[in-house]
PDB file of C-alpha atoms and ligand atoms in Angstrom:
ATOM      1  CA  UNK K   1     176.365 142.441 217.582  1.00 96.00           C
ATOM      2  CA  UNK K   2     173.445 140.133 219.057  1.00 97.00           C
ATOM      3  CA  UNK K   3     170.445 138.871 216.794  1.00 97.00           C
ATOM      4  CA  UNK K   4     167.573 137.513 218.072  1.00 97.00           C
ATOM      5  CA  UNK K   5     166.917 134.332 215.863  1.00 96.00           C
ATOM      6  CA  UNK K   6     162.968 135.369 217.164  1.00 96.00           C
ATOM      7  CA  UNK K   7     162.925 139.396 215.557  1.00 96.00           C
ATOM      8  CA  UNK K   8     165.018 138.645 212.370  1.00 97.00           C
ATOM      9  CA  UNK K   9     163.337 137.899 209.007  1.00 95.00           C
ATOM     10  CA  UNK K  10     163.980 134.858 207.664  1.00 92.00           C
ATOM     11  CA  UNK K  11     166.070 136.476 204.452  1.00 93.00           C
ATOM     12  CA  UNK K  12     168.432 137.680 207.643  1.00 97.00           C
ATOM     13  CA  UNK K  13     168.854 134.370 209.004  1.00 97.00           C
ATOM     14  CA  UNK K  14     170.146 133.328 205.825  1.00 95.00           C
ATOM     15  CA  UNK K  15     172.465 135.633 205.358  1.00 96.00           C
ATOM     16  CA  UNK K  16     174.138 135.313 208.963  1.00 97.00           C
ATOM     17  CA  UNK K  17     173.993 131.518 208.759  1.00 97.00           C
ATOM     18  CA  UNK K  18     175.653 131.349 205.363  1.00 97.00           C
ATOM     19  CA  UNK K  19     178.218 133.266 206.134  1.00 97.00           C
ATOM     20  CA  UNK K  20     179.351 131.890 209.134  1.00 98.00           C
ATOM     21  CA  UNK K  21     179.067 128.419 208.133  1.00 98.00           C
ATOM     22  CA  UNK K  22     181.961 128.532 205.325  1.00 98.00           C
ATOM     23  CA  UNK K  23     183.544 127.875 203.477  1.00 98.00           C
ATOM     24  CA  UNK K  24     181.053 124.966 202.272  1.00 98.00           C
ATOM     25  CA  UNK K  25     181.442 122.466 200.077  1.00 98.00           C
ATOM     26  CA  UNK K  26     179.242 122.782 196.445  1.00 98.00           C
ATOM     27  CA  UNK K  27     177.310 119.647 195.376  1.00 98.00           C
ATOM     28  CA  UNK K  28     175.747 119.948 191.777  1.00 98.00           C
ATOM     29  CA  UNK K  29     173.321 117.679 191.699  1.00 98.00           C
ATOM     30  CA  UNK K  30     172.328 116.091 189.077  1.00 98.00           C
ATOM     31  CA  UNK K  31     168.460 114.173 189.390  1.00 98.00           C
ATOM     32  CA  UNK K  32     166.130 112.721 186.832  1.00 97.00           C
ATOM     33  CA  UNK K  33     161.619 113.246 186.862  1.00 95.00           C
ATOM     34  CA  UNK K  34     160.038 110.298 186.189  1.00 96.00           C
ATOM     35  CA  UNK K  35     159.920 110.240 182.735  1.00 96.00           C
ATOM     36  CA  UNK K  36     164.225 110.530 183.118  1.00 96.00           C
ATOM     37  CA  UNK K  37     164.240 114.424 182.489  1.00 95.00           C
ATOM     38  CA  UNK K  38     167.355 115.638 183.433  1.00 96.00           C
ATOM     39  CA  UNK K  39     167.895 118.608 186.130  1.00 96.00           C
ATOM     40  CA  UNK K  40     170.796 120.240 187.499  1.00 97.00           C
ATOM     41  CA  UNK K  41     171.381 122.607 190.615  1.00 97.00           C
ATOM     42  CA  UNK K  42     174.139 123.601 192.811  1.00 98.00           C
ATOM     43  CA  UNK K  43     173.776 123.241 196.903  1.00 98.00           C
ATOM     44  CA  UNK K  44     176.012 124.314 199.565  1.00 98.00           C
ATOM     45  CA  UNK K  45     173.242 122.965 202.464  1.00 98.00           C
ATOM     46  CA  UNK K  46     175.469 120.326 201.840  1.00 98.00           C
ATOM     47  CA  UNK K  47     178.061 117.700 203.710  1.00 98.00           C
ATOM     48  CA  UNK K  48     178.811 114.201 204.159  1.00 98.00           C
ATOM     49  CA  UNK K  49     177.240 113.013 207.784  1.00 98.00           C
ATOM     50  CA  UNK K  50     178.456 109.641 208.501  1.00 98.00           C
ATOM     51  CA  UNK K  51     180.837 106.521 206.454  1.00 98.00           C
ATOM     52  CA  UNK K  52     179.374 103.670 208.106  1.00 98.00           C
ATOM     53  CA  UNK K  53     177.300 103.888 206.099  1.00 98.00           C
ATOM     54  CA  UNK K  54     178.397 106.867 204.356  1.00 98.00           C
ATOM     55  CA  UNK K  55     175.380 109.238 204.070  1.00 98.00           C
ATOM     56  CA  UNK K  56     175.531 112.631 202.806  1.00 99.00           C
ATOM     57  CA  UNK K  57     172.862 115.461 203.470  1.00 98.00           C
ATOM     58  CA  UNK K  58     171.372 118.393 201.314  1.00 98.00           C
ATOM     59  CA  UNK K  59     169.333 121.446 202.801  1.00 98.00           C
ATOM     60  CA  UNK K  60     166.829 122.362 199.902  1.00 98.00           C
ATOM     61  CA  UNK K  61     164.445 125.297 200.494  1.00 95.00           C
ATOM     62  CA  UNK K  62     161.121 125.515 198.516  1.00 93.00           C
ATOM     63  CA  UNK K  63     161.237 127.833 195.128  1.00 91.00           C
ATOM     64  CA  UNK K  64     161.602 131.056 195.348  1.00 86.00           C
ATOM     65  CA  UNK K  65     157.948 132.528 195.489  1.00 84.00           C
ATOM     66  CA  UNK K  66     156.410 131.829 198.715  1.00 79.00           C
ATOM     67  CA  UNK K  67     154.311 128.853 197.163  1.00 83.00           C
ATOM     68  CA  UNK K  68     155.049 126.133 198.753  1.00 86.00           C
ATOM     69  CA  UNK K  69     156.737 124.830 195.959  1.00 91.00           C
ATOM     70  CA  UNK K  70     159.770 122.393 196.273  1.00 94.00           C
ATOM     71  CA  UNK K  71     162.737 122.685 194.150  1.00 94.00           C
ATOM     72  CA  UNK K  72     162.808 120.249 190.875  1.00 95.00           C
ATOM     73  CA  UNK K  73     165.906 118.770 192.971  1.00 96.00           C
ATOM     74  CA  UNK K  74     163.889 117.873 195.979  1.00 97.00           C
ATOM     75  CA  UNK K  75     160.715 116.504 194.187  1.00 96.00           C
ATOM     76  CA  UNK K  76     163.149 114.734 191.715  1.00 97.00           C
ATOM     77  CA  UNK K  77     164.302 112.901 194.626  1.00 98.00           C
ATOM     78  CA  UNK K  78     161.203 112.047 196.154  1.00 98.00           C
ATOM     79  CA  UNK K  79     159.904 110.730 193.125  1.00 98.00           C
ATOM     80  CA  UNK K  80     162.752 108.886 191.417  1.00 98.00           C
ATOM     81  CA  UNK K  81     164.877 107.938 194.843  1.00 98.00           C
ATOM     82  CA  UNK K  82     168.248 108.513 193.064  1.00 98.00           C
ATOM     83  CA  UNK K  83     170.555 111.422 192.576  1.00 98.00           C
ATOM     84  CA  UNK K  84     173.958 112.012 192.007  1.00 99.00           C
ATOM     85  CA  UNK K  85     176.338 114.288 193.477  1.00 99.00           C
ATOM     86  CA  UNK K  86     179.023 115.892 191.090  1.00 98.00           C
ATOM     87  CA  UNK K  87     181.893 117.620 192.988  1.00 98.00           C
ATOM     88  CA  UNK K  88     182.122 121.544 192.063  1.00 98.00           C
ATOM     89  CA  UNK K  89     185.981 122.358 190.894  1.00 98.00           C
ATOM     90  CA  UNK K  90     187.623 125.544 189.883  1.00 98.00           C
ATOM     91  CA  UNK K  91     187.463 124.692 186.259  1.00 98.00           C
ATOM     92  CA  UNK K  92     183.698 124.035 186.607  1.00 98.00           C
ATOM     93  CA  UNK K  93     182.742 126.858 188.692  1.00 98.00           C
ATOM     94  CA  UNK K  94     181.022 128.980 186.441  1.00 98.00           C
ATOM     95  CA  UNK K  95     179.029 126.294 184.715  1.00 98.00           C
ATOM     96  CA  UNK K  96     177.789 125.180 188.533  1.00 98.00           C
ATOM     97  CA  UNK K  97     176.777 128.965 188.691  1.00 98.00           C
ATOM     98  CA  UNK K  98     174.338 129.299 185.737  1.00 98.00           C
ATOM     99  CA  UNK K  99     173.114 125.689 186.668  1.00 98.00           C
ATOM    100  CA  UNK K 100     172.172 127.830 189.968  1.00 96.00           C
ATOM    101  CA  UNK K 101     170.222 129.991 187.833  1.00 94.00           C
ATOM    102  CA  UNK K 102     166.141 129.768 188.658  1.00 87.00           C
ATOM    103  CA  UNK K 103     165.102 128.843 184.749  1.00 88.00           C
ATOM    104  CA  UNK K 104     161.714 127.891 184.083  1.00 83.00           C
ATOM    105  CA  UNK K 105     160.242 124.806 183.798  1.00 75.00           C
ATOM    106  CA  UNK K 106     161.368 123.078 180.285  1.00 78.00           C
ATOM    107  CA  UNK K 107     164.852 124.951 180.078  1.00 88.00           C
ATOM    108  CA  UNK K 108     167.712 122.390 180.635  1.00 92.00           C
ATOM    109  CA  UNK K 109     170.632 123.804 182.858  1.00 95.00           C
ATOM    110  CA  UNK K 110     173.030 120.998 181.914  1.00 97.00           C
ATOM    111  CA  UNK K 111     172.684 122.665 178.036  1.00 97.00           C
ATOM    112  CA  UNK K 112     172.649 126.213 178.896  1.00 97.00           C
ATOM    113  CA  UNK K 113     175.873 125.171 180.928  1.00 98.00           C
ATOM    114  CA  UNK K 114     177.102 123.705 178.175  1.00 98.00           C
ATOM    115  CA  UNK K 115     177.993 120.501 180.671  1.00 98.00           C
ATOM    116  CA  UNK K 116     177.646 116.896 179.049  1.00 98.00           C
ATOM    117  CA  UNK K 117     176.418 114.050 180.916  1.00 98.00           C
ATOM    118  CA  UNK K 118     177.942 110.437 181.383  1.00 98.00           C
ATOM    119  CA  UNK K 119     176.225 107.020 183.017  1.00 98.00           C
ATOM    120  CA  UNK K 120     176.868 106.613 186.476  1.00 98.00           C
ATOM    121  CA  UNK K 121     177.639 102.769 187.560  1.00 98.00           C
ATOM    122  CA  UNK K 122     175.119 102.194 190.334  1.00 98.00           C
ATOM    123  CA  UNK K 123     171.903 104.810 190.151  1.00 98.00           C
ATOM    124  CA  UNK K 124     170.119 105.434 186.211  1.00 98.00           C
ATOM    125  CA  UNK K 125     170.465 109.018 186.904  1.00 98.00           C
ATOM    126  CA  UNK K 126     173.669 110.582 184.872  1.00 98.00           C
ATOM    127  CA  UNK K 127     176.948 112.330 186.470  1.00 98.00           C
ATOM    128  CA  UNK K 128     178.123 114.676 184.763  1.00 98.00           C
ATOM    129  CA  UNK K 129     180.926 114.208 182.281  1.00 98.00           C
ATOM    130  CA  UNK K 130     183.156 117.226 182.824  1.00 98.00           C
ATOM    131  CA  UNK K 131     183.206 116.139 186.949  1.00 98.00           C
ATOM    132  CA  UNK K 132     186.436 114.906 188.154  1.00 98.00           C
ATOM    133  CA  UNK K 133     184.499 113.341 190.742  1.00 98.00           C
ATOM    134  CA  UNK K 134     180.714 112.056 191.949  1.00 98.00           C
ATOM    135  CA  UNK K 135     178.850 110.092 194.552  1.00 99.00           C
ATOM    136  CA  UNK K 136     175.898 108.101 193.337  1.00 99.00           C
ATOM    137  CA  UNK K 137     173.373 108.500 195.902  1.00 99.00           C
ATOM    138  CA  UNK K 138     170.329 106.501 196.632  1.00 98.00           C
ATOM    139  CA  UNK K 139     167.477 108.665 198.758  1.00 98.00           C
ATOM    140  CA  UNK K 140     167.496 107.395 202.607  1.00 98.00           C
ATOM    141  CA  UNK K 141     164.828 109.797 203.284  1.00 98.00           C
ATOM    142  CA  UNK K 142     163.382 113.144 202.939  1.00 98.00           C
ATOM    143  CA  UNK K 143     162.661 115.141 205.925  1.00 98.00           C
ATOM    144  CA  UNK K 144     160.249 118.322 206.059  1.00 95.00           C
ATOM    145  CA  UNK K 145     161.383 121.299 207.916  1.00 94.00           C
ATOM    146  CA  UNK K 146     159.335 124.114 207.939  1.00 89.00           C
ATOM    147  CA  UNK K 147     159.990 125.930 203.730  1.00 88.00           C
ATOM    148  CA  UNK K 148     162.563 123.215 203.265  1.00 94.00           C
ATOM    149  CA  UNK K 149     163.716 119.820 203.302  1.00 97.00           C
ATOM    150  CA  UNK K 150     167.117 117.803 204.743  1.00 98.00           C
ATOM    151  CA  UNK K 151     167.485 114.897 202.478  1.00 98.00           C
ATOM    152  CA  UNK K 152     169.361 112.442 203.589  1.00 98.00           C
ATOM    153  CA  UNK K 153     171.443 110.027 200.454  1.00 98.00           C
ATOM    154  CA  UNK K 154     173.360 106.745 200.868  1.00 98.00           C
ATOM    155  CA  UNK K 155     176.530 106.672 198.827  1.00 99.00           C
ATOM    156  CA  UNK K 156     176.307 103.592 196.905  1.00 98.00           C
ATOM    157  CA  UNK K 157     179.502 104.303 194.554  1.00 98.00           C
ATOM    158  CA  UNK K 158     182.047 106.755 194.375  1.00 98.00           C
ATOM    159  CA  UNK K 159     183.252 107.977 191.085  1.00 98.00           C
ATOM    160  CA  UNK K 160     186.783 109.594 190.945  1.00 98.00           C
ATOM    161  CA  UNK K 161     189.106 110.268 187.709  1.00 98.00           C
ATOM    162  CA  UNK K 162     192.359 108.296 188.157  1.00 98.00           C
ATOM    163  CA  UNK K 163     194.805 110.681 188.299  1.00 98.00           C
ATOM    164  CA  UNK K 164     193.307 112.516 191.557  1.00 98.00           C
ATOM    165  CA  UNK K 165     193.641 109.109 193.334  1.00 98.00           C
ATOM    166  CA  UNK K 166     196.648 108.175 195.192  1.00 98.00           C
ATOM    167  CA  UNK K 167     195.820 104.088 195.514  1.00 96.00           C
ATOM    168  CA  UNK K 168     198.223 103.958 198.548  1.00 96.00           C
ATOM    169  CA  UNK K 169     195.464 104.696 200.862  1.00 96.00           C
ATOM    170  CA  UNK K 170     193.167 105.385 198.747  1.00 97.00           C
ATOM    171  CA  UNK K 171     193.222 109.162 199.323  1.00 98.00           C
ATOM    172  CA  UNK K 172     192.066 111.602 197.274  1.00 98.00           C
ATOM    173  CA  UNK K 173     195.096 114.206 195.959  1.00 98.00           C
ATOM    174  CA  UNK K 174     192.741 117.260 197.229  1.00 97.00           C
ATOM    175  CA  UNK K 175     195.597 119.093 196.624  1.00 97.00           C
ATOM    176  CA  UNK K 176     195.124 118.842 192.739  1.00 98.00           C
ATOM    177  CA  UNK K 177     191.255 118.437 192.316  1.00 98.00           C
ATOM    178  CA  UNK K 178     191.231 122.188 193.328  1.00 98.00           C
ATOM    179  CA  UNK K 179     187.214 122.223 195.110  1.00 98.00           C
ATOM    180  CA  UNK K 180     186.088 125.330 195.509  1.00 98.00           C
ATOM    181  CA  UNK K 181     184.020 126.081 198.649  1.00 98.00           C
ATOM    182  CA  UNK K 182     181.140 129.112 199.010  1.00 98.00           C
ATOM    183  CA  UNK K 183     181.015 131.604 201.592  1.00 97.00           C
ATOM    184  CA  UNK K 184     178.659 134.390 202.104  1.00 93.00           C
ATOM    185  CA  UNK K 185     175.970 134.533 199.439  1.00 87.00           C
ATOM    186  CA  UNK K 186     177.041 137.706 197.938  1.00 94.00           C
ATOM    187  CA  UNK K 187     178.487 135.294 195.066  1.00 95.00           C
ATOM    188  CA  UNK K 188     182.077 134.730 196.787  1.00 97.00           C
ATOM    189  CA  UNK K 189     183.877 131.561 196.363  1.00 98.00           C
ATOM    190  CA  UNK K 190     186.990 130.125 197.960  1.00 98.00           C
ATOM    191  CA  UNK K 191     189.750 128.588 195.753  1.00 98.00           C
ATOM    192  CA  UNK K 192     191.759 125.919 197.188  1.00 98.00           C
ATOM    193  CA  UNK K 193     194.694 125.406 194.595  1.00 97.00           C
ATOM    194  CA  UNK K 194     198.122 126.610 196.617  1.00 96.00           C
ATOM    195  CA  UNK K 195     195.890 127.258 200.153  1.00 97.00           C
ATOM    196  CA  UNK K 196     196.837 123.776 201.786  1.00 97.00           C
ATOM    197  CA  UNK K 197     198.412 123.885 205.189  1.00 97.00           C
ATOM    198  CA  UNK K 198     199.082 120.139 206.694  1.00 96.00           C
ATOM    199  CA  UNK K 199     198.124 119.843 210.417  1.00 97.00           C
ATOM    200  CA  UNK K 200     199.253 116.298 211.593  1.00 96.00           C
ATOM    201  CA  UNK K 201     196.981 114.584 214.030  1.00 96.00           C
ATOM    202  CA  UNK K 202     198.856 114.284 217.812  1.00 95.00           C
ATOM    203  CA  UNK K 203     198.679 110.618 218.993  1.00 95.00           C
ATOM    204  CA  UNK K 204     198.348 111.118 222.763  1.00 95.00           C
ATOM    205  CA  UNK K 205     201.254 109.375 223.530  1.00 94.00           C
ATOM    206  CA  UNK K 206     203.386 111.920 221.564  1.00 93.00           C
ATOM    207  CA  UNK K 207     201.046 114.594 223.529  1.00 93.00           C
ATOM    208  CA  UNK K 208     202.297 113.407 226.108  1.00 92.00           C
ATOM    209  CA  UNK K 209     206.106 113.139 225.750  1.00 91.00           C
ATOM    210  CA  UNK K 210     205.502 117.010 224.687  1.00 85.00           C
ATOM    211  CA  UNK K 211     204.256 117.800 228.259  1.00 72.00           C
ATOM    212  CA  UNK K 212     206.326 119.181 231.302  1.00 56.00           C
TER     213      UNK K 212
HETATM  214  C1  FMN I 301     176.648 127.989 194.932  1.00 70.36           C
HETATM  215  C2  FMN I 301     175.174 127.840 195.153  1.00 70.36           C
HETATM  216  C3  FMN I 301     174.724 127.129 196.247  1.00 70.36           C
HETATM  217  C4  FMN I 301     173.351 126.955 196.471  1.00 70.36           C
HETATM  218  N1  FMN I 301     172.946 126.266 197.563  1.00 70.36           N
HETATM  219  C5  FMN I 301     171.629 126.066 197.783  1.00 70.36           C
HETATM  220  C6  FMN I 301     171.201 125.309 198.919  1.00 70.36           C
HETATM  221  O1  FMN I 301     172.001 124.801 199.697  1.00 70.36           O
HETATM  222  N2  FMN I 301     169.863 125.127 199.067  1.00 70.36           N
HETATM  223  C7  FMN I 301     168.944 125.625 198.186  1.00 70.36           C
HETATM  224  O2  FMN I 301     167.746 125.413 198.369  1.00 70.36           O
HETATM  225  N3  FMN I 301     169.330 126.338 197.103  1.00 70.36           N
HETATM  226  C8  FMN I 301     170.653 126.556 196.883  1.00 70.36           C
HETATM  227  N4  FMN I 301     171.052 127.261 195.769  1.00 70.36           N
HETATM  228  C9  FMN I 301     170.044 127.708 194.805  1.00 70.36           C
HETATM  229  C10 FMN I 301     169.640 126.577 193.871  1.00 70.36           C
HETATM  230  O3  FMN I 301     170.759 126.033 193.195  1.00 70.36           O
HETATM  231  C11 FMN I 301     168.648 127.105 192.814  1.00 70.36           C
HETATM  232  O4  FMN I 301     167.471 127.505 193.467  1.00 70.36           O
HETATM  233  C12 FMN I 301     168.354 126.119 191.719  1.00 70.36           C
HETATM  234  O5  FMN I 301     167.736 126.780 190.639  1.00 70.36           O
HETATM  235  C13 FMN I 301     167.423 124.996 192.145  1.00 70.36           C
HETATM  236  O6  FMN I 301     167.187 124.197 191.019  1.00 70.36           O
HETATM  237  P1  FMN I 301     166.093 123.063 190.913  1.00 70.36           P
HETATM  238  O7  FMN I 301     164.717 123.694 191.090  1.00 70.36           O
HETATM  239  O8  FMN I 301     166.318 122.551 189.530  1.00 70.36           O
HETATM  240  O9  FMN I 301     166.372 122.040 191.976  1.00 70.36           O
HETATM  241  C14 FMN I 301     172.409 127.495 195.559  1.00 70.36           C
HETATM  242  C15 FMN I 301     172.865 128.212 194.429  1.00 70.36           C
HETATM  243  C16 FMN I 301     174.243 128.382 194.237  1.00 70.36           C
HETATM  244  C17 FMN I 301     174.724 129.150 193.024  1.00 70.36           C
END
């Protein structure tokens, strides 16, 4: 089947474009207002763009409504300049979930999560205590697109519990954190705990020696 980007609704688009871009990686974000409010909301508009200097980048529509309105994630940012990004785990998954949830202004997500917070090192804005790992993020801008925004964040300090760190490189034992990853907006997830398969990069002179 063709679609035309042109005749589709823009709930369409979505759909297609979420699907076929997965599985994605979650970020929970957590941001502060300016009078250090605390908000928290999932996004899979999300990956890391470049590590020199490593800068991650979040897709955040407007609220659902047709008002123009940003998300309290996006005008969080914009205000305050500082974010944090808590890595989304099997063990957290349902928590990340209700934080999805649209609540009105006032309710706290982190509380009707039940999720705790604890002070980052490098931004004021909290990670989240339950996390096994976070990226404190400064804003490097915001761009407008259209009903949403691309914000771009430098990493200014990496937060991972010790025992998913193997200092030897250091690499992250992604084998153990277990991320999850979303896929098609109909609310399905992929584990990754047991799905591994290694794939060794082929120097070319190897590539090479393979050849006839
Ligand atoms: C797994 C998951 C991924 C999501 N990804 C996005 C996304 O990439 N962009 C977006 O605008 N909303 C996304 N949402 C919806 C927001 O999390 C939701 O609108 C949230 O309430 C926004 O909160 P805020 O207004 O406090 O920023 C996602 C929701 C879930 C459950």
């Amino acid at each position: 089947m063709d679609f035309e980007i042109e005749k589709l609704p823009a709930k369409s688009i979505y759909n297609l474009l979420i699907g076929l871009v997965a599985p994605r990686p979650i970020a929970l974000v957590t941001s502060m207002n300016e009078a250090g409010r605390m908000n928290a909301a999932p996004f899979s508009s999300y990956n890391y763009l470049c590590t020199d200097p490593p800068v991650v980048g979040l897709g955040v529509m407007n609220k659902p409504g047709g008002n123009f309105v940003p998300k309290d994630t996006a005008r969080n940012i914009r205000r305050t300049g500082e974010f944090v990004v808590n890595v989304v785990t099997e063990d957290l998954a349902q928590q990340m979930n209700i934080c999805g949830t649209d609540f009105p202004e006032g309710m706290d997500e982190l509380e009707m999560a039940g999720l705790d917070t604890a002070p980052s090192k490098n931004v004021k804005v909290p990670r989240i205590a339950q996390a096994h790992a976070a990226l404190e993020c400064v804003e490097h801008a915001t761009i407008e697109i259209g009903r949403s925004r691309i914000i771009l964040g430098r990493v200014v300090g990496i937060y991972v519990e010790d025992q998913f760190i193997d200092p030897a490189g250091p690499y992250v034992k992604s084998e153990e954190l277990h991320a999850i990853g979303r896929m098609n907006g109909l609310g399905s997830y992929v584990k990754t705990q047991g799905a591994f398969m290694t794939i060794p990069r082929i120097p070319y002179e190897e590539w090479k020696k393979g050849q006839r």
